[in-house]
Coordinates of C-alpha atoms in Angstrom, one line a residue:
X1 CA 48.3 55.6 91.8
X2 CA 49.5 58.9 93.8
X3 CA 52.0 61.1 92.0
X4 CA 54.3 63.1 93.8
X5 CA 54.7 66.2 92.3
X6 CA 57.4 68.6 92.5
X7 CA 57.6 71.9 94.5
X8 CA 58.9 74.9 92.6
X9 CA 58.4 78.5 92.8
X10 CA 56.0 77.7 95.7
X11 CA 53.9 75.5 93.6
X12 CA 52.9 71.8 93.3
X13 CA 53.2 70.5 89.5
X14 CA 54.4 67.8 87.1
X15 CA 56.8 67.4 83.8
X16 CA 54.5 68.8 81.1
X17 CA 55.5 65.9 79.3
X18 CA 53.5 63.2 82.3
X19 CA 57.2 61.4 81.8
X20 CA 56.6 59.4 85.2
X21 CA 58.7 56.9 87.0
X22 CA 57.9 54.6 89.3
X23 CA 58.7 54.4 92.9
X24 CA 58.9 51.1 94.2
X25 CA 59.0 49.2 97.8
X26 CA 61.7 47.0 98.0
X27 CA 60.3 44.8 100.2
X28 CA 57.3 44.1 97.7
X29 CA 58.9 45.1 94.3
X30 CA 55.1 46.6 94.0
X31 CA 55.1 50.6 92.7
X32 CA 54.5 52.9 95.7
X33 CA 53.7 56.1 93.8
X34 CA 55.1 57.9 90.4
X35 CA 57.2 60.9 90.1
X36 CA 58.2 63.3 87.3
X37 CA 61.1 63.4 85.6
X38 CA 62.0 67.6 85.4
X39 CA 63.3 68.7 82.7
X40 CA 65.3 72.1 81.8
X41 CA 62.7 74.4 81.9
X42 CA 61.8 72.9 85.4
X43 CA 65.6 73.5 86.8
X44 CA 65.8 76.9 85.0
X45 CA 62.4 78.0 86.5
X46 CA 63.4 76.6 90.3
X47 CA 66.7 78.1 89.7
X48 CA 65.0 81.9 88.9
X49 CA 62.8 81.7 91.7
X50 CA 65.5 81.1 94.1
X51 CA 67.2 84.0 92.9
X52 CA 64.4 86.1 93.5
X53 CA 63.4 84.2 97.0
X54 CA 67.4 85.0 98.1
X55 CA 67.1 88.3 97.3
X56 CA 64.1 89.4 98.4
X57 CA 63.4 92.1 100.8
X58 CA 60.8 89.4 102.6
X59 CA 63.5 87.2 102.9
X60 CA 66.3 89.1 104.4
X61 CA 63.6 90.8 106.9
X62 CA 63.6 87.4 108.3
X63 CA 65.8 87.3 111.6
X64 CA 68.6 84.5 112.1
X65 CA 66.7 83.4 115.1
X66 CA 63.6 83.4 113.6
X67 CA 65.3 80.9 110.7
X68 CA 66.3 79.0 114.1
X69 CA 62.7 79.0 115.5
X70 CA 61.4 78.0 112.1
X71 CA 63.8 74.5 112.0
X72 CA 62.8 73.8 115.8
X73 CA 58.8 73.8 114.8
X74 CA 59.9 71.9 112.1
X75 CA 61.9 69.0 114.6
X76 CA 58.5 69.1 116.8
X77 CA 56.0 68.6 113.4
X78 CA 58.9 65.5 112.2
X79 CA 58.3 64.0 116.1
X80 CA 54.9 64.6 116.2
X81 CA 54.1 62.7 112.6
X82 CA 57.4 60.2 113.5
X83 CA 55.7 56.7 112.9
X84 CA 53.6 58.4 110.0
X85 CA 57.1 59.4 108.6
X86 CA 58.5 56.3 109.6
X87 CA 56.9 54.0 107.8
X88 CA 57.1 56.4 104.5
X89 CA 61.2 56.1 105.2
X90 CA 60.7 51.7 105.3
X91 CA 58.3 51.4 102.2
X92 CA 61.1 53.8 100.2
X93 CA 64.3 52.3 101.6
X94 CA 62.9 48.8 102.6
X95 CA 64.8 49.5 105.9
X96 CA 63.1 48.0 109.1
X97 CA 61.4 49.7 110.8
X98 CA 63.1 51.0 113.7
X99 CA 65.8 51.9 111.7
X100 CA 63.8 54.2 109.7
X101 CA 62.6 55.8 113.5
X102 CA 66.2 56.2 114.0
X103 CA 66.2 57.9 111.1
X104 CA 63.1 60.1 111.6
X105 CA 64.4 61.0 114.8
X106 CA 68.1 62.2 113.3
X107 CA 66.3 64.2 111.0
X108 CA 64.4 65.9 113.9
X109 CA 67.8 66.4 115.4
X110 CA 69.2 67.8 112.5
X111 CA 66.4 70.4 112.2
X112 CA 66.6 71.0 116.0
X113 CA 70.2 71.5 116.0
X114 CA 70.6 73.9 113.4
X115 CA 67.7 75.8 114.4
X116 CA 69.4 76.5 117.7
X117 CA 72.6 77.4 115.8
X118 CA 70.6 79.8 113.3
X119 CA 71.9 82.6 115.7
X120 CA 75.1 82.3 116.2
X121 CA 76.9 82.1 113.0
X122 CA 79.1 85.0 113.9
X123 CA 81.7 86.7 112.2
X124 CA 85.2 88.7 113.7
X125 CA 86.8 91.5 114.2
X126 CA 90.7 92.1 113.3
X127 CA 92.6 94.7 114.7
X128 CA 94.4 96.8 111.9
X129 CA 95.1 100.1 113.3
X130 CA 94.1 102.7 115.2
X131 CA 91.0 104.4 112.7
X132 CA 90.0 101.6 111.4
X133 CA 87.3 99.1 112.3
X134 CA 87.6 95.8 110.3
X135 CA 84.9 93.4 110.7
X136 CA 84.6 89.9 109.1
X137 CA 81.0 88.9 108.2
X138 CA 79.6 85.6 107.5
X139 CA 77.0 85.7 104.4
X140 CA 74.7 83.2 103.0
X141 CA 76.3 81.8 100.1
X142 CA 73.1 82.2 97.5
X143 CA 71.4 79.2 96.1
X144 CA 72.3 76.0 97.4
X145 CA 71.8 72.7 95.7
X146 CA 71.6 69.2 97.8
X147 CA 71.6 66.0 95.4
X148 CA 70.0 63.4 98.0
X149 CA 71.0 59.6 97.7
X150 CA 68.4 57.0 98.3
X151 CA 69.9 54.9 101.5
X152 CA 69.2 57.7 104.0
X153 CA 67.1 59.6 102.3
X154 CA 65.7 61.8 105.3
X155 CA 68.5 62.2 107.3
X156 CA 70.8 63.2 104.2
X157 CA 67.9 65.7 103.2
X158 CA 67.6 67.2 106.8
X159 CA 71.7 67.9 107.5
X160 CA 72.3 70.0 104.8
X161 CA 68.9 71.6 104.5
X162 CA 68.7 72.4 108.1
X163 CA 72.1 73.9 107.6
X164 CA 71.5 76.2 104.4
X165 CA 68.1 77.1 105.7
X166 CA 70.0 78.3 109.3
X167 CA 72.3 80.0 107.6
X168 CA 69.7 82.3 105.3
X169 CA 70.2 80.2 101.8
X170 CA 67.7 79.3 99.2
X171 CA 67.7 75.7 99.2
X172 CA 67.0 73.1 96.0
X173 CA 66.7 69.3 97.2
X174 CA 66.6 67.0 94.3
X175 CA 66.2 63.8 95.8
X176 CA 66.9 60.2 94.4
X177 CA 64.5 58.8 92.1
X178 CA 64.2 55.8 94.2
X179 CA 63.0 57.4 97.3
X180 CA 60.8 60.9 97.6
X181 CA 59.0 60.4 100.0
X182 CA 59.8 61.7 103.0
X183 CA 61.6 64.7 101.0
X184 CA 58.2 65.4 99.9
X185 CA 56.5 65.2 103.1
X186 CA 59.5 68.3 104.1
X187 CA 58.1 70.2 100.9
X188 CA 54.7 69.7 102.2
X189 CA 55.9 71.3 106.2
X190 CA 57.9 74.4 103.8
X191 CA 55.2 74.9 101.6
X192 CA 53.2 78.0 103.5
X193 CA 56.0 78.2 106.1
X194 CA 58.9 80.5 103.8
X195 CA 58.8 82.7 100.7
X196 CA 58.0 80.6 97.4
X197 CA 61.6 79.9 96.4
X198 CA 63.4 79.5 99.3
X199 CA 62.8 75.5 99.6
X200 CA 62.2 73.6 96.6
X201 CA 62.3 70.2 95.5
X202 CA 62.9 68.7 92.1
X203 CA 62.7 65.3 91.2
X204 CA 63.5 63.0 88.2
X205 CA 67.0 60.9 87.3
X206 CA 70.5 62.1 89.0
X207 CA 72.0 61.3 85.4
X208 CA 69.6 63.8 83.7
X209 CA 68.3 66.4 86.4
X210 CA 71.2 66.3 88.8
X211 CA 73.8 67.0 86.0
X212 CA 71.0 70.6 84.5
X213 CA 71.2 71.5 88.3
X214 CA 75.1 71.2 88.9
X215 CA 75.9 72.7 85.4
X216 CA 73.6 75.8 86.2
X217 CA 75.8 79.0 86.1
X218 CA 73.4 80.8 88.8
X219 CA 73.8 78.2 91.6
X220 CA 76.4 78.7 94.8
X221 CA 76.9 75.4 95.9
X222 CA 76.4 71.7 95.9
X223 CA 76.0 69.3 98.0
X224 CA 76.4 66.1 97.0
X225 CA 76.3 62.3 99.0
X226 CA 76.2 59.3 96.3
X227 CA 79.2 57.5 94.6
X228 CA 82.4 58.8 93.6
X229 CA 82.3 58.7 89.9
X230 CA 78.8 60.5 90.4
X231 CA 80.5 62.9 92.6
X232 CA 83.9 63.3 90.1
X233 CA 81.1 64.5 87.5
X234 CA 79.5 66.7 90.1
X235 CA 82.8 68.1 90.6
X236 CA 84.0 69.1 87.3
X237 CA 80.6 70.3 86.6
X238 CA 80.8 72.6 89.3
X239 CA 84.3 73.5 88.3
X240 CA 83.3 75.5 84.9
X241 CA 81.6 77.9 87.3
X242 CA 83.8 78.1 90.0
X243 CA 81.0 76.6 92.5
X244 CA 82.4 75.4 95.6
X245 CA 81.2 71.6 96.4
X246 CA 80.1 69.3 99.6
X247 CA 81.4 65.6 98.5
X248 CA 80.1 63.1 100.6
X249 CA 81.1 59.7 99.0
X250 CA 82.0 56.0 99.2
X251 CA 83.8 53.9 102.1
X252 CA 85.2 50.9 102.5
X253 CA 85.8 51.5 106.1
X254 CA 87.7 49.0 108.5
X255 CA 86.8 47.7 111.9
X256 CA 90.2 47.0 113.4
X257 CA 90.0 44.8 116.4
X258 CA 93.2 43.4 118.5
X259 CA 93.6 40.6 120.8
X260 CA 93.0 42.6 123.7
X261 CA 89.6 44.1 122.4
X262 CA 86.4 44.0 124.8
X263 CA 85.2 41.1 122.6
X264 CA 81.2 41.5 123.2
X265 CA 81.2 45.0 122.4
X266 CA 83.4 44.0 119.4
X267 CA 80.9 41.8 118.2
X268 CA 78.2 43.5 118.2
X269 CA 80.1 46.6 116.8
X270 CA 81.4 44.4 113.5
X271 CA 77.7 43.1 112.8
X272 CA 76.2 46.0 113.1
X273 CA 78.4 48.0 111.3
X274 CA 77.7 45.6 108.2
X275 CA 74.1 45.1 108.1
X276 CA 72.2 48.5 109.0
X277 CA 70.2 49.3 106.1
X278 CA 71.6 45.5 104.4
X279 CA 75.0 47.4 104.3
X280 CA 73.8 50.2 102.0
X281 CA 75.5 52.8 104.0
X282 CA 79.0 54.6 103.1
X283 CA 80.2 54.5 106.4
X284 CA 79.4 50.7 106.5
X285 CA 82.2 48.9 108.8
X286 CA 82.8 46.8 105.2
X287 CA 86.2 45.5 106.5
X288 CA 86.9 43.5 109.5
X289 CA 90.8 43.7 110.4
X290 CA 91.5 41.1 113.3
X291 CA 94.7 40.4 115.1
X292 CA 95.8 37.1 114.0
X293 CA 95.8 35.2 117.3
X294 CA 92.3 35.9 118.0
X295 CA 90.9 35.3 114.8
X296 CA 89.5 32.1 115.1
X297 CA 87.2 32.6 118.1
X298 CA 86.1 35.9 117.0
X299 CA 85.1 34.8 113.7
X300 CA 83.4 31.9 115.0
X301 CA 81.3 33.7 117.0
X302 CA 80.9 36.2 114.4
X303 CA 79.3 33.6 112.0
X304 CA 77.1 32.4 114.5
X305 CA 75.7 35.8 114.8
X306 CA 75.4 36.0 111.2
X307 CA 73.5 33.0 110.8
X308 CA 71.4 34.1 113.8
X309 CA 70.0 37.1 111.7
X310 CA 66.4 37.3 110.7
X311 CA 66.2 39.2 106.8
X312 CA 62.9 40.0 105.8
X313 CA 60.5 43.1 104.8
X314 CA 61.3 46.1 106.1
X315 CA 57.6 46.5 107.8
X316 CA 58.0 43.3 109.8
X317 CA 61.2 45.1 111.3
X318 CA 63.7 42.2 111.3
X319 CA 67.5 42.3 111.7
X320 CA 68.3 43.4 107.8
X321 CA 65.8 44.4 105.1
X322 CA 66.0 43.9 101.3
X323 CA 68.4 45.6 99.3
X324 CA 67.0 49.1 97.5
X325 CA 66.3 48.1 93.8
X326 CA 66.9 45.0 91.0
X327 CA 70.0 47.1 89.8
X328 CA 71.3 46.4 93.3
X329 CA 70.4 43.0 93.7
X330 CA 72.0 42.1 90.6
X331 CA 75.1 43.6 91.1
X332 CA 75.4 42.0 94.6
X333 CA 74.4 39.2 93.2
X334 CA 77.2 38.5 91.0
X335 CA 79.6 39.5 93.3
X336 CA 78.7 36.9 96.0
X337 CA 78.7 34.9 92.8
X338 CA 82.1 35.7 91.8
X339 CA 83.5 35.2 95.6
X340 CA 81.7 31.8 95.9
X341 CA 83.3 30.3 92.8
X342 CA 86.6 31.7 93.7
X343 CA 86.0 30.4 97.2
X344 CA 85.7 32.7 99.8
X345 CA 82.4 32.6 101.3
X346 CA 82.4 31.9 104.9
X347 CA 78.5 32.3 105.2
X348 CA 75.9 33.5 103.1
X349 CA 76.7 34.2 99.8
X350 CA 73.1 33.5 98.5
X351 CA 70.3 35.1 96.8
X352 CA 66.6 34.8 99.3
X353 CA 63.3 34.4 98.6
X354 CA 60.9 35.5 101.2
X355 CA 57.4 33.5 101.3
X356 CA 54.8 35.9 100.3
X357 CA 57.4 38.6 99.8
X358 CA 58.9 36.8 96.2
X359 CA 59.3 40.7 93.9
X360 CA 61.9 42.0 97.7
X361 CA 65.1 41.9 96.8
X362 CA 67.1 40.0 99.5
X363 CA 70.0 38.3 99.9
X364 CA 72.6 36.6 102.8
X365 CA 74.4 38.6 104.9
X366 CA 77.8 37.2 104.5
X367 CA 81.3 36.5 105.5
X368 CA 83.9 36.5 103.0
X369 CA 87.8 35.3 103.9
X370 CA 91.0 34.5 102.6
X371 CA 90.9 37.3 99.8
X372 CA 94.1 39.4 99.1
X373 CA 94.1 42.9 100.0
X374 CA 94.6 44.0 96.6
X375 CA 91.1 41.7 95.3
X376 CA 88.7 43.7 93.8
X377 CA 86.1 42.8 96.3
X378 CA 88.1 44.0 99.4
X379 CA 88.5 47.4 97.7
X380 CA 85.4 48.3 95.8
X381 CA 82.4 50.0 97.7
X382 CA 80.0 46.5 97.4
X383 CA 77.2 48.9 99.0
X384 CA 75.5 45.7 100.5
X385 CA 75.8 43.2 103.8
X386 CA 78.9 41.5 102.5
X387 CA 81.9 41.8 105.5
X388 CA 85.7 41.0 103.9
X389 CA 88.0 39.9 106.6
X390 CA 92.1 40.0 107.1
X391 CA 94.5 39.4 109.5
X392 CA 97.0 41.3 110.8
X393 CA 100.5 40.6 113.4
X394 CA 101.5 44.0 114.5
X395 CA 100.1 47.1 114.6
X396 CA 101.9 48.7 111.4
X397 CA 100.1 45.7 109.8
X398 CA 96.8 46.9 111.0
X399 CA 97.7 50.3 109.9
X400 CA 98.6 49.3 106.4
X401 CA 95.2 47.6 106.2
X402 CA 93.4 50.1 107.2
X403 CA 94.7 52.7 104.5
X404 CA 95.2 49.6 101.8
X405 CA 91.8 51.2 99.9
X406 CA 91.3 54.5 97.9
X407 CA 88.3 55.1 100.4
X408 CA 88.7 57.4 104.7
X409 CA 85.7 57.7 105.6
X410 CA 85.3 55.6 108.7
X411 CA 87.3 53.7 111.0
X412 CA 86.4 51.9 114.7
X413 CA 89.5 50.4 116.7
X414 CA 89.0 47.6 119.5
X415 CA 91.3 47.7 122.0
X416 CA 91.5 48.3 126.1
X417 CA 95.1 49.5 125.6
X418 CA 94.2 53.0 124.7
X419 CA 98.1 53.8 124.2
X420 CA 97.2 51.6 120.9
X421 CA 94.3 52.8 120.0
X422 CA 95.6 56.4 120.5
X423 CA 98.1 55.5 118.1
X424 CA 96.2 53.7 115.6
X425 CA 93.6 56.7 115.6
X426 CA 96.3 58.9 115.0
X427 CA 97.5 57.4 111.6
X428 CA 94.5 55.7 110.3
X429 CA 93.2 57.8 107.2
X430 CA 89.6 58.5 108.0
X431 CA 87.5 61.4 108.8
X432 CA 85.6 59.6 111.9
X433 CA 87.7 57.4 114.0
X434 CA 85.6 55.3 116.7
X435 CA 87.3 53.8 119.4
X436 CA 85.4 50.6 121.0
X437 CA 82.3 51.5 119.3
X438 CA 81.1 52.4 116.0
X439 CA 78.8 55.1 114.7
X440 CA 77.9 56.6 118.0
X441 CA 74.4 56.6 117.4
X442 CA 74.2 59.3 114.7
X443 CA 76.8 61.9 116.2
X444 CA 74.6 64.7 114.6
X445 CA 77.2 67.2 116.5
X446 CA 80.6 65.3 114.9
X447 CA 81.9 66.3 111.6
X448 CA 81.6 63.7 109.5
X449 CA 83.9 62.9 106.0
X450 CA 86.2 61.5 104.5
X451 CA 89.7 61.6 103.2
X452 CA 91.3 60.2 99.7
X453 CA 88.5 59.2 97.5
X454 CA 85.5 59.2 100.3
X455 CA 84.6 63.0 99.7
X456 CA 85.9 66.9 100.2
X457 CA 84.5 68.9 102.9
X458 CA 82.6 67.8 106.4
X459 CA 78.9 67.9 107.2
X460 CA 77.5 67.6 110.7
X461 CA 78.0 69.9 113.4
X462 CA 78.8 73.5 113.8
X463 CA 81.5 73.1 111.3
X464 CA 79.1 72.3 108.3
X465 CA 77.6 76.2 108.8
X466 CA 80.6 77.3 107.1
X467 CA 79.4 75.3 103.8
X468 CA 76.7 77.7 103.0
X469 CA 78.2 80.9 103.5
X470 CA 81.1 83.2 102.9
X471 CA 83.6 85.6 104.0
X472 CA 83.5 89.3 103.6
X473 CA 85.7 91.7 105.2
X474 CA 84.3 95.3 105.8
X475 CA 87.1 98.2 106.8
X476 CA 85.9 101.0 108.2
X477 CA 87.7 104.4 108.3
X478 CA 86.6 106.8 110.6
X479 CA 88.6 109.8 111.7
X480 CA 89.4 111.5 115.1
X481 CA 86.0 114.0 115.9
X482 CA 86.5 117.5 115.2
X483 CA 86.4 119.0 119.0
X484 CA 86.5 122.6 117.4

C-alpha cells in the first residue's frame, strides 16, 4: 500500500503516531493509498520553517522574475507529465477523464499565468509635496495557508499557490483528506526547486489539522474553498489573530434562460452546468430559471438529454462519474429520496449500480420540478447532479429568483436581447455573470467569487496578487543640495 507522506521543512515523513487514512477511488470504493493524519507538532514545525524560509536571506535574493520563471518550468513539467497527472486527478476525484485533463491543463495555466505576472506586482507613487518622495510598495504578506477541497483538487491547489509563490510568500497547502494526490505530485516538482520551507504540504482531516493551521498566531493568511459553515469556522479562527482570509464557498447558482434564448446553446449550457464532476462543483448551474412560455419544450428536450447521459467510472471517461465518497452518496441519497416521496422528480432520482464497478458511488442525474422557492432543496448547496427548476413571467420575476438563495456565486443568462441580459446582469447577485454561456472554459484571467454567503474576496486573475501581499508606504525627505 503506498503512503503519501507529508512535506515539511524540506523533508518527506509521516505522523509519528502511523495514524493513517485511507484514500479511496470512487469509482472502485478500493483504497488508492494512505496518508497521515498531522498533528500539532507537525503544524507547529511547518509553521517555524516557513518563518525561517520567509525570512531568509536565500529567499529574498531570489528575483520576482526568477519566482516567474520558476512557475512557467513548473506549467511545462504539469504538461509534459499531463495524462500521468491526469489520471492521478480521476482515480482521486472519480471525475472522467477528460475532465481531469481539463483540469491538469488549468493548473498549468494557473502556474503559467502567474509566473508571467511574478514581475509586475508594482507598487505607486503619490505626490505629497515638493521634498518628499512617497512610494507605495507591495510586500509579500508572510506565510500563507491554502485549505484545498477535494472536487478540484489541482486546479484549487495551483490558483492560489501559483499566486503566493509569484508574489514571494511561503506557502502551506493542506489538502483534503479525500484527494492528495496530485498536491503531492506539486510537493514532489518543489521539493529541490525552493528553500525547505517555502512550499509545504500537510495532510490529515480539515476538522483537526485545518482548524491547528487557521488558529496558528504566526500565519498571514488563509485561503480557504470548501463549505460555508467550514469557512464561518475558518473565519472566526482567523479573527482572534487579525489574519486576513480568501473565502471561496457554496453556490446555488441559477441558469436564467428566456423565451428568446439561443435554445441549443442553452441546452447544452444547463446540462453541463449540472453534471461536471456529477455536480460537485460550487459554481454548479444548480438552478434552471425558465420563462414560462418556453418551459415545456425546453424541458422536454432537457430530459431527453438527461436520460441520454452515460454515468460510469471515471477511467472509462463517460458523461458523469461517481460521486466523491459514501458520506456523499448518502446524503444525496436521501435527498432524491425525500424529493421522490414528495413528488418532484422529473428524471432520475435513483441510486446506480455499475456492473463490475458495485463499491462506485453513483447515482441519476436528475430533474427536479414543481418545488417552492423557499424548499429546502432549491436553497441548500446539494453538491451533486440534481438540477431544481422554476418558472418565471417577467424579468423582475427572474430577478427575484435569481437572488431567492443565501448563495452569488454564479449566474449565466440566455437571451439574444442583450438590452435584457444587460439588465439582468446588472442586478443579479453574483460574482461571475455569463451571458449565453456558462463557465467560459476556466476563465483563469476572470476574478472569480461570490457575494452573500458564497465567499469574501476574488481569486483568479491579476486581482488575486493583491491577496498575498500588503501595503506599505515609504516617505522620503530629502532636502534642496547645498550648492555652497
Amino acid at each position: 500500500m503506498q503512503k503519501i507522506p507529508m512535506f515539511i521543512n524540506g523533508e518527506w515523513g509521516h505522523a509519528d503516531n502511523e495514524q493513517l487514512l485511507d484514500v479511496t477511488n470512487p469509482s472502485t470504493g478500493e483504497v488508492l493509498a494512505q496518508i497521515s493524519n498531522a498533528n500539532e507538532t507537525h503544524v507547529n514545525e511547518a509553521i517555524h520553517a516557513a518563518r525561517v524560509a520567509f525570512e531568509s536571506e536565500e529567499w529574498r535574493k531570489v528575483k520576482a522574475y526568477e519566482r516567474g520563471q520558476l512557475l512557467v518550468k513548473l506549467a511545462q513539467y504539469i504538461r509534459a507529465h499531463s495524462e500521468e497527472w491526469a489520471l492521478l486527478e480521476c482515480h482521486d476525484v472519480g471525475k472522467p477523464l477528460s475532465q481531469a485533463r481539463v483540469d491538469i491543463e488549468a493548473a498549468a495555466r494557473y502556474f503559467e499565468f502567474y509566473g508571467g505576472a511574478a514581475d509586475k506586482v508594482m507598487g505607486d507613487t503619490i505626490p505629497i509635496e515638493d521634498g518628499i518622495l512617497n512610494a507605495v510598495v507591495l510586500e509579500p504578506v508572510g506565510i500563507t495557508v491554502h485549505i484545498v477541497p477535494w472536487n478540484y483538487p489541482i486546479q484549487i491547489t495551483a490558483r492560489s499557490v501559483a499566486a503566493a509563490i509569484a508574489t514571494g510568500n511561503a506557502v502551506i497547502v493542506k489538502s483534503a483528506e479525500d484527494t492528495p494526490l496530485t498536491t503531492h505530485a506539486i510537493s514532489k516538482w518543489f521539493a529541490d526547486k525552493v528553500p525547505a520551507g517555502i512550499f509545504q504540504h500537510i495532510t490529515g482531516l480539515g476538522n483537526e489539522v485545518g482548524s491547528l493551521l487557521t488558529k496558528h498566531p504566526d500565519i498571514n493568511h488563509i485561503t480557504f474553498t470548501g463549505s460555508v459553515p467550514t469557512g464561518i469556522a475558518v473565519m472566526k479562527a482567523a479573527a482572534e489573530n487579525v489574519v486576513p482570509v480568501t473565502l471561496e464557498l457554496g453556490g446555488k447558482s441559477p441558469n436564467i434562460v428566456f423565451a428568446d434564448a439561443p435554445m441549443e446553446q442553452a441546452l447544452e449550457g444547463v446540462l453541463r452546468a449540472i453534471v461536471q464532476n456529477a455536480g460537485q462543483t460550487c459554481s454548479a448551474g444548480a438552478r434552471l430559471l425558465i420563462e414560462a412560455s418556453a418551459k415545456e419544450a425546453f424541458l422536454a428536450q432537457l430530459v431527453e438529454r438527461f436520460i441520454a447521459l452515460k454515468v460510469g467510472p471515471g477511467e472509462e471517461d463517460l458523461d458523469m462519474g461517481p460521486l466523491l465518497n459514501e458520506r456523499q452518496f448518502m446524503n444525496i441519497s436521501a435527498r432524491l429520496q425525500q424529493a421522490k416521496e414528495e413528488g418532484y422528480v422529473v428524471v432520475g432520482g435513483e441510486t446506480l449500480t455499475i456492473e463490475g464497478y458495485e463499491n462506485g458511488y453513483y447515482i441519476q442525474p436528475t430533474i427536479l420540478a414543481g418545488l417552492d422557492e423557499t424548499h429546502v432543496l432549491a436553497q441548500e448547496e446539494l453538491f451533486g447532479p440534481v438540477l431544481t427548476v422554476f418558472t418565471f413571467d417577467t424579468v423582475e420575476k427572474a430577478i427575484a429568483l435569481a437572488n431567492s438563495t443565501e448563495y452569488g456565486l454564479v449566474a449565466g443568462i440566455w437571451s439574444k436581447d442583450l438590452d435584457t441580459a444587460h439588465y439582468v446582469a446588472s442586478r443579479v447577485q453574483a460574482g461571475q455573470v455569463f451571458i449565453n454561456n456558462y463557465g467560459a472554459a476556466g476563465g483563469i484571467q476572470m476574478p472569480f467569487g461570490g457575494y452573500k454567503k458564497s465567499g469574501i474576496g476574488r481569486e483568479k486573475g491579476f486581482v488575486a496578487l493583491r491577496n498575498y501581499t500588503q501595503m506599505k508606504n515609504i516617505a522620503i525627505r530629502y532636502a534642496l543640495p547645498n550648492r555652497t
